[in-house]
mmCIF file of C-alpha atoms in Angstrom:
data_model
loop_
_atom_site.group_PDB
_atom_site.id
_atom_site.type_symbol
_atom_site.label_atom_id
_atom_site.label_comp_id
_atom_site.label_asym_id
_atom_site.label_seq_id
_atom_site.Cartn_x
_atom_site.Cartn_y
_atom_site.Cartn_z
ATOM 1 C CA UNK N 6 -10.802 2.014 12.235
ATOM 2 C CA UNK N 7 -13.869 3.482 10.135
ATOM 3 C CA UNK N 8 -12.018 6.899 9.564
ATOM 4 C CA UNK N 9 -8.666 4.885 8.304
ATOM 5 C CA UNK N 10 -8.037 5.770 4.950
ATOM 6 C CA UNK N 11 -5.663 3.804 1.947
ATOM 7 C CA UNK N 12 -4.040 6.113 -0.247
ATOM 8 C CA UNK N 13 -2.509 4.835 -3.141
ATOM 9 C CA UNK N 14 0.387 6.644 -5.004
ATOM 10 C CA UNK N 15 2.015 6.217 -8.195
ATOM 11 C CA UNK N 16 5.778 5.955 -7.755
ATOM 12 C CA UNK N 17 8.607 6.197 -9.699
ATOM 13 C CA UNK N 18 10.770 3.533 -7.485
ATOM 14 C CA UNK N 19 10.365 1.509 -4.582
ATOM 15 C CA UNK N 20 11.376 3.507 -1.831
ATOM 16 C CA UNK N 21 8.320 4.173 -0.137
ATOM 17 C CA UNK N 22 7.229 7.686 1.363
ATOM 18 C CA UNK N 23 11.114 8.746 0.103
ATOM 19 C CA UNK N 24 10.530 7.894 -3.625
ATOM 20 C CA UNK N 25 9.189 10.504 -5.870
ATOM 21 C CA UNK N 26 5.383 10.405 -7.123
ATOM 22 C CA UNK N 27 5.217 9.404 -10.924
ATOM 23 C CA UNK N 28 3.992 11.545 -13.207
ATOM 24 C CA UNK N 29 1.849 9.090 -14.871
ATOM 25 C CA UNK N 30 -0.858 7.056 -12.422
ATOM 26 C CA UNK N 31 -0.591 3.789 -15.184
ATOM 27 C CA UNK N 32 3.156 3.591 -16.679
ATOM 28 C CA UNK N 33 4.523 3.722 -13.245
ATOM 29 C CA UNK N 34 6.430 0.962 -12.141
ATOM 30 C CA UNK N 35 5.386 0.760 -8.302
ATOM 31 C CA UNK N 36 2.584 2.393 -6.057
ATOM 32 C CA UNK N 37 2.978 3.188 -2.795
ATOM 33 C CA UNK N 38 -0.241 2.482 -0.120
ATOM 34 C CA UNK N 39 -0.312 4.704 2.509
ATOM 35 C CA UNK N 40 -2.474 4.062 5.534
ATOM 36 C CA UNK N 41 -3.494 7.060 7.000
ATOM 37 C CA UNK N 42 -5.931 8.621 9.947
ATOM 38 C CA UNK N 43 -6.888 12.250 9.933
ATOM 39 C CA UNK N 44 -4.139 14.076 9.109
ATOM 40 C CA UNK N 45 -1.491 11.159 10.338
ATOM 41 C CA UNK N 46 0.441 8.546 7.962
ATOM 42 C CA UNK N 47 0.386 5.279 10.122
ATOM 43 C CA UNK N 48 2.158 3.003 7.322
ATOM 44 C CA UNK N 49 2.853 2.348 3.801
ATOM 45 C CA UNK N 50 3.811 -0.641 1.609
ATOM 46 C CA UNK N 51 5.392 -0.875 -1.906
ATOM 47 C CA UNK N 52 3.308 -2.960 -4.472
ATOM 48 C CA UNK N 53 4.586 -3.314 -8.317
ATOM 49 C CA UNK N 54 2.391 -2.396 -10.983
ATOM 50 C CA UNK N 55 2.200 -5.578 -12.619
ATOM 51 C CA UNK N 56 0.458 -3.777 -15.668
ATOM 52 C CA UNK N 57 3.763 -2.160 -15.632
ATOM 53 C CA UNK N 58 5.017 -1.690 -19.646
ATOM 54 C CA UNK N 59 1.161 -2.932 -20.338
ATOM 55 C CA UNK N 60 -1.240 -0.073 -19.987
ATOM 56 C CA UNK N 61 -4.469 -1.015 -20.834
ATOM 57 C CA UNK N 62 -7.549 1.459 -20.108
ATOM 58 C CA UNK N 63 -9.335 -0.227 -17.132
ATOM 59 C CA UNK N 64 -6.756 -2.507 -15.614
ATOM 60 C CA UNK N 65 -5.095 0.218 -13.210
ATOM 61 C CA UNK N 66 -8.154 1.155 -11.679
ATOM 62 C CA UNK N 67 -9.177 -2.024 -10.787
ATOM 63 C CA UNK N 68 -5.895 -3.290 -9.606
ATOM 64 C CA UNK N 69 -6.165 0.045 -7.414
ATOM 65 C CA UNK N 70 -9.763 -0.858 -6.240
ATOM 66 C CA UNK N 71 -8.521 -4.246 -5.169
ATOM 67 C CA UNK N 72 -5.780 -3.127 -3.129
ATOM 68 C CA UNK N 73 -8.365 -1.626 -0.971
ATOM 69 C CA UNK N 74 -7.728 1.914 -1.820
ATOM 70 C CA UNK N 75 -10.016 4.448 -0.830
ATOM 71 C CA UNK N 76 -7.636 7.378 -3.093
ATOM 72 C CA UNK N 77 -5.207 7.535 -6.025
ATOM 73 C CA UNK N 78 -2.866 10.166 -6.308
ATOM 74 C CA UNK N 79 -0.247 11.220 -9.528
ATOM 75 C CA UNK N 80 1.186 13.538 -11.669
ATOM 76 C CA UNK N 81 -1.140 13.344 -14.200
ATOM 77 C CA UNK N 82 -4.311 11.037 -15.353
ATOM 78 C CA UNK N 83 -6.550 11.472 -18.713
ATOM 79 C CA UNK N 84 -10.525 12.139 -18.509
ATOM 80 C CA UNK N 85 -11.103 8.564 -18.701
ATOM 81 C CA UNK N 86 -8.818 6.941 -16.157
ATOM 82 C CA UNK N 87 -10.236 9.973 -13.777
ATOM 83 C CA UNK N 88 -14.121 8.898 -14.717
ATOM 84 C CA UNK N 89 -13.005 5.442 -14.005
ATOM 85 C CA UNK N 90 -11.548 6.079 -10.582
ATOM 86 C CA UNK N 91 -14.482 7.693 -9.520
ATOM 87 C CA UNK N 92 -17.086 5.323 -10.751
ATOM 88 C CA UNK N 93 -15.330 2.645 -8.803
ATOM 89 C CA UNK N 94 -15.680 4.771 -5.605
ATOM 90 C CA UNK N 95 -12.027 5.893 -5.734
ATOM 91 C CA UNK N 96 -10.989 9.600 -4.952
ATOM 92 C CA UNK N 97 -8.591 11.209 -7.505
ATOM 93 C CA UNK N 98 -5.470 14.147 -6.898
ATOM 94 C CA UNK N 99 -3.344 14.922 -10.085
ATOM 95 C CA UNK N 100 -0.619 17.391 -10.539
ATOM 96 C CA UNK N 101 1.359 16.213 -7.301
ATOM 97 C CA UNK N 102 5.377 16.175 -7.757
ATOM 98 C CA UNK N 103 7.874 15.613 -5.366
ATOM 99 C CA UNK N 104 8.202 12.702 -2.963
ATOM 100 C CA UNK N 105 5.761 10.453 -1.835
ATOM 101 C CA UNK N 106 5.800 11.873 1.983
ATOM 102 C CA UNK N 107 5.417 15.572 1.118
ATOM 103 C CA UNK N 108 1.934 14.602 -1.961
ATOM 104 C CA UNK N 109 0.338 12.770 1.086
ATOM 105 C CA UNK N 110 1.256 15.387 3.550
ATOM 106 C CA UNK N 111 -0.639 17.672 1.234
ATOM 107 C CA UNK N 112 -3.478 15.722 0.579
ATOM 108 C CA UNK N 113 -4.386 14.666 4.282
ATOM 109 C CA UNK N 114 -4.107 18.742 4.797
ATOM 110 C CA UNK N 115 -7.082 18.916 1.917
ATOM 111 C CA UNK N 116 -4.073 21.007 -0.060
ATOM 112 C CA UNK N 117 -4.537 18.270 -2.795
ATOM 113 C CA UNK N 118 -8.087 17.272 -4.205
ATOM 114 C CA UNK N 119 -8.292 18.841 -8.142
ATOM 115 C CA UNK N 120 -8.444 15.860 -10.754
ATOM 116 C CA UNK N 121 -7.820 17.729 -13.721
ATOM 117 C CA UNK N 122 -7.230 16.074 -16.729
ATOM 118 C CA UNK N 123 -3.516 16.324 -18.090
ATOM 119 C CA UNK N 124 -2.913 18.598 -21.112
ATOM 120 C CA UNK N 125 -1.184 15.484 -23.116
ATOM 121 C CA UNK N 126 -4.377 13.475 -22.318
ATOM 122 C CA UNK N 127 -6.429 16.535 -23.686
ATOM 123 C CA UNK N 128 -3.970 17.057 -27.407
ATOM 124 C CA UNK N 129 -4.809 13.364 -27.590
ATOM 125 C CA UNK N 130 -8.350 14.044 -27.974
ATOM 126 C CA UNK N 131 -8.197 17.159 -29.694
ATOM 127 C CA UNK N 132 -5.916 15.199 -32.241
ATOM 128 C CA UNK N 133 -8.869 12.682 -32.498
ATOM 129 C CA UNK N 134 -11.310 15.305 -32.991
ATOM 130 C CA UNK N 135 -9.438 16.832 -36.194
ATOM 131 C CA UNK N 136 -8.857 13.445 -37.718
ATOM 132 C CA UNK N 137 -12.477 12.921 -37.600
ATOM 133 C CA UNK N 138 -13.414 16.231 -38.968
ATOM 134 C CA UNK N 139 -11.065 15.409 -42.092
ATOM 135 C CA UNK N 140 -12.326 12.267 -42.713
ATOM 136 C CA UNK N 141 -15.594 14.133 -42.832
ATOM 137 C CA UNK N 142 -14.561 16.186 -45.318
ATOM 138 C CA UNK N 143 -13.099 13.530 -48.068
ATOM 139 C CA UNK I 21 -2.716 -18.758 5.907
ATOM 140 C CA UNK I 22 -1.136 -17.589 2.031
ATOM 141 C CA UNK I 23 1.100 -14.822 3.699
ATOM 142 C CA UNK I 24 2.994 -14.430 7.088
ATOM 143 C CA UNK I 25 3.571 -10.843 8.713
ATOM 144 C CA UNK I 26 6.677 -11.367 10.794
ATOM 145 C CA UNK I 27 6.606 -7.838 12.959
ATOM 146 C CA UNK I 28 10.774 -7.109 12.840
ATOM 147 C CA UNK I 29 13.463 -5.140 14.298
ATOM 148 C CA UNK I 30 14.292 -3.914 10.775
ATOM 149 C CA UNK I 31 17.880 -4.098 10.043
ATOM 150 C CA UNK I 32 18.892 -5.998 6.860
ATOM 151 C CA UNK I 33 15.140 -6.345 6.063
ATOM 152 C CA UNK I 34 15.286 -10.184 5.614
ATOM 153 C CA UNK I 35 14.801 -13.145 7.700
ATOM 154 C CA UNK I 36 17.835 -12.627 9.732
ATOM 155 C CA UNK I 37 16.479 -9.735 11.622
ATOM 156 C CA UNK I 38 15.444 -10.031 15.032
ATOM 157 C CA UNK I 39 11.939 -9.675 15.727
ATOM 158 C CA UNK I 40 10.228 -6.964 17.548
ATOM 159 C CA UNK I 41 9.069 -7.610 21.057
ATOM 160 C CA UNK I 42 5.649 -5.696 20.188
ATOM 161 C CA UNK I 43 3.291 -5.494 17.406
ATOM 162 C CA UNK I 44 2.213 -1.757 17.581
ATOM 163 C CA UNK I 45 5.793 -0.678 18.115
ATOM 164 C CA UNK I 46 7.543 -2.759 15.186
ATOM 165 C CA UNK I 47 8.867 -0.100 13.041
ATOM 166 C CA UNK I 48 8.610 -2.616 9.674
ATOM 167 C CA UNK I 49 6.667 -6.526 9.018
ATOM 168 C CA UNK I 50 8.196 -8.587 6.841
ATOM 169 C CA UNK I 51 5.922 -10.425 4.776
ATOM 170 C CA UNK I 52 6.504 -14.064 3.908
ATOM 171 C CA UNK I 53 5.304 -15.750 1.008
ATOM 172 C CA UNK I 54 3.826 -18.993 3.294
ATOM 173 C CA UNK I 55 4.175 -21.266 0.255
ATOM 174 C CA UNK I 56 7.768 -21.090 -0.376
ATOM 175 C CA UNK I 57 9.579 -19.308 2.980
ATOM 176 C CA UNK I 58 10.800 -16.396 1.580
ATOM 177 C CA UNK I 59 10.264 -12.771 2.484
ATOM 178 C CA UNK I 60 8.595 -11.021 -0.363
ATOM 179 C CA UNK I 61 7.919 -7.504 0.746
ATOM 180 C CA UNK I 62 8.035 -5.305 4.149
ATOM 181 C CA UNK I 63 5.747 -3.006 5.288
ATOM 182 C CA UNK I 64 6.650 -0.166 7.255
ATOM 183 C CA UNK I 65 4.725 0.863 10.432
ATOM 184 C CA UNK I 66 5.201 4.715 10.503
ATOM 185 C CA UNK I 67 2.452 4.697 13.839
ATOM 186 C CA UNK I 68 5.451 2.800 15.509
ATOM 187 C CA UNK I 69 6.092 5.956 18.019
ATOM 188 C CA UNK I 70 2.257 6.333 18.599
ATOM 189 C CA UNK I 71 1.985 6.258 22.356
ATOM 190 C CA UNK I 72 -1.774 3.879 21.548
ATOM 191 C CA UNK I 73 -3.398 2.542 19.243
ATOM 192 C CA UNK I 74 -0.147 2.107 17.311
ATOM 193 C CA UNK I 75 -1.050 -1.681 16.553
ATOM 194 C CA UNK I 76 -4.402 -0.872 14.371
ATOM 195 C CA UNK I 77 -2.766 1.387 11.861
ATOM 196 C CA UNK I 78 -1.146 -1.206 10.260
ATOM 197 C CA UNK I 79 -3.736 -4.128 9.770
ATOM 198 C CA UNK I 80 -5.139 -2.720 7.003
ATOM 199 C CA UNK I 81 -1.803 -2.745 4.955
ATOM 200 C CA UNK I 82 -1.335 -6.133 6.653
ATOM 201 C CA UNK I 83 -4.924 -7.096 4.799
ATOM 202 C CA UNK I 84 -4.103 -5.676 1.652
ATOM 203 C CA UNK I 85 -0.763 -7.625 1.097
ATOM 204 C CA UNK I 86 -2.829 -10.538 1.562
ATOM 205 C CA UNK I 87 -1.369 -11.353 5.092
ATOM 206 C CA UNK I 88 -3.646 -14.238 6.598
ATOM 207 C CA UNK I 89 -1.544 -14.634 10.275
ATOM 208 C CA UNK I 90 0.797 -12.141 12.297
ATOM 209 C CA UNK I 91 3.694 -13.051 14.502
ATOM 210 C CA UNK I 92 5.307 -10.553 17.221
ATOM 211 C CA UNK I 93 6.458 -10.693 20.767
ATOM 212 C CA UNK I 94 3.356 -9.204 22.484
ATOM 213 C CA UNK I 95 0.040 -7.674 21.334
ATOM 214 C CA UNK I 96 -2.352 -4.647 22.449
ATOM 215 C CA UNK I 97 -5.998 -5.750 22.923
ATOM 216 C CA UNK I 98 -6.862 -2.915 20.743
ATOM 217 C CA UNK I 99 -4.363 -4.414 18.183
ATOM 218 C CA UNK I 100 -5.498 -8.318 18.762
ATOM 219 C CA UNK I 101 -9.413 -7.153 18.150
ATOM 220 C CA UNK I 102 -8.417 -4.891 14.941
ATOM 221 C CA UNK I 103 -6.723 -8.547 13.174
ATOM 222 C CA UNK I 104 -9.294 -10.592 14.307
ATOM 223 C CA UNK I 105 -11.812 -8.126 12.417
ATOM 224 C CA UNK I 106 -9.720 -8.245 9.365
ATOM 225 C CA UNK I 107 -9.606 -12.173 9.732
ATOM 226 C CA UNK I 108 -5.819 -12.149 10.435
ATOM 227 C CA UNK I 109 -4.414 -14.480 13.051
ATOM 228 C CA UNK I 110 -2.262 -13.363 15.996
ATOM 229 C CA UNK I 111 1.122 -15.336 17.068
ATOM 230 C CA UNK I 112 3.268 -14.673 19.840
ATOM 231 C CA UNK I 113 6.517 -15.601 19.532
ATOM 232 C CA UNK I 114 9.368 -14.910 22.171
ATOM 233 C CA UNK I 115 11.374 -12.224 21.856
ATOM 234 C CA UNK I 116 15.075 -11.964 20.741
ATOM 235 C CA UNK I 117 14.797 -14.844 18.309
ATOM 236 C CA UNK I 118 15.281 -14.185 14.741
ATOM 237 C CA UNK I 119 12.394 -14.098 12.428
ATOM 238 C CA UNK I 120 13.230 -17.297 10.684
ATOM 239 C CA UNK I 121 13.326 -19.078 13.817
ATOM 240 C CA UNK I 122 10.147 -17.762 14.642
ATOM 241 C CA UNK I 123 8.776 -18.643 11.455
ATOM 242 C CA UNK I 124 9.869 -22.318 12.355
ATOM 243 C CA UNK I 125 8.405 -22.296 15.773
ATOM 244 C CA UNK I 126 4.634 -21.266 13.905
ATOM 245 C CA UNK I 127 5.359 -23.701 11.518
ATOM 246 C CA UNK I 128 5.661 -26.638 14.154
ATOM 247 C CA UNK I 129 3.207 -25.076 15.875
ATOM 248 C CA UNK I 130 5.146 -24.020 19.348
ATOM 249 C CA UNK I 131 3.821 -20.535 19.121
ATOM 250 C CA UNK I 132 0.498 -19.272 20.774
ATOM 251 C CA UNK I 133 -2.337 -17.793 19.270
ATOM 252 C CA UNK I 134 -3.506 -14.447 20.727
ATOM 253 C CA UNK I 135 -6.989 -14.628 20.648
ATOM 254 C CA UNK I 136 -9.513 -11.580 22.119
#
């Protein structure tokens, strides 16, 4: 029981291990929670996002950490939702596509650990940066 | 008990389906809303062809839907000690009876509870 592991995807649609992994880990309308063991999938469930159309920094991670997870996995995830994860405990993979069966296959293998920041996350802050660096200048 | 796990012979994945005549070898649970009867999601058991320990994999998805009791046909010892450390009931209900009849046996109390 100790080594059984939660695994939480993001999901474009509700069908399960088939569905395809979302490339955002907030403004995805369902997650999939895999149980796994070593390298073996032993179940999953679909759960709605029900911060679905609502993204607010902070809400997804907790919703995740309350679901039990022990891991989030999607397409992409900004610096902050990543520090997040992992202050709550919560093991983050980013730049999985493809369905939901063949991410998780992955990551049980250890194919799948980088949390990189995604590049729109990363033009958002360098967007910030040169607004601030005008406004310095008036 | 907020939420029922009804272990099923998944078909049309509702209440109609038959259920499973053991809990480590049901390939899906339907999970019913206790409050108001109706199925609101299934889970699906992918350890069903697991030769043991099959009926552990499960309970933690079970616990994280919020399922309180469990209902099947028969139950492993292994799987019977995994619920009771998640604080999930066990049920037995006979086998070859459709999960809402089952559900009405639990509710007027005719089925058994598996205890280790």
């Amino acid at each position: 029981m100790s080594e059984e592991r939660l695994i939480a995807v993001a999901a474009e649609n509700d069908r399960g291990l088939y569905g395809n992994t979302s490339r955002h880990f907030g403004r995805c309308p369902f997650y999939v929670l895999v149980a796994a063991k070593n390298h073996l999938v032993l179940g999953s469930r679909v759960v709605a996002n029900p911060h679905f159309g609502m993204h607010r920094p902070g809400v997804v991670p907790q919703f995740i950490r309350d679901l039990g997870a022990n891991a989030i996995i999607a397409g992409g995830m900004g610096q902050r939702a990543i520090d997040m994860f992992q202050s709550l405990g919560i093991g983050v993979a980013t730049g999985a596509t493809g369905t939901i069966a063949a991410v998780v296959a992955d990551y049980l293998r250890g194919k799948r650990q980088a949390s990189v920041p995604c590049a729109h996350a990363q033009s958002h802050s360098r967007h910030e940066d040169q607004v601030e660096r005008r406004s310095g200048l008036s | 008990m907020n939420r029922i796990a009804m272990s099923i012979v998944p078909k049309d994945k509702d209440l109609s389906d038959l259920m499973n005549n053991h809990f480590g070898r049901a390939e899906a649970f339907l999970v019913i809303d206790g409050a108001t009867g109706e199925a609101v999601e299934t889970i699906d058991n992918a350890s069903a062809g697991a030769s043991r320990g099959a009926g552990t994999g499960v309970a933690n998805l079970l616990k994280s839907a919020g399922v309180g009791a469990v209902v099947s046909g028969r139950f492993g010892p292994g799987a019977i000690e995994a619920l009771e450390d998640l604080g999930i009931e066990a049920w037995a209900a006979p086998p070859t009876i459709s999960a809402r009849e089952a559900l009405r046996l639990l509710e007027d109390g005719d089925l058994k509870q598996m205890q280790p």
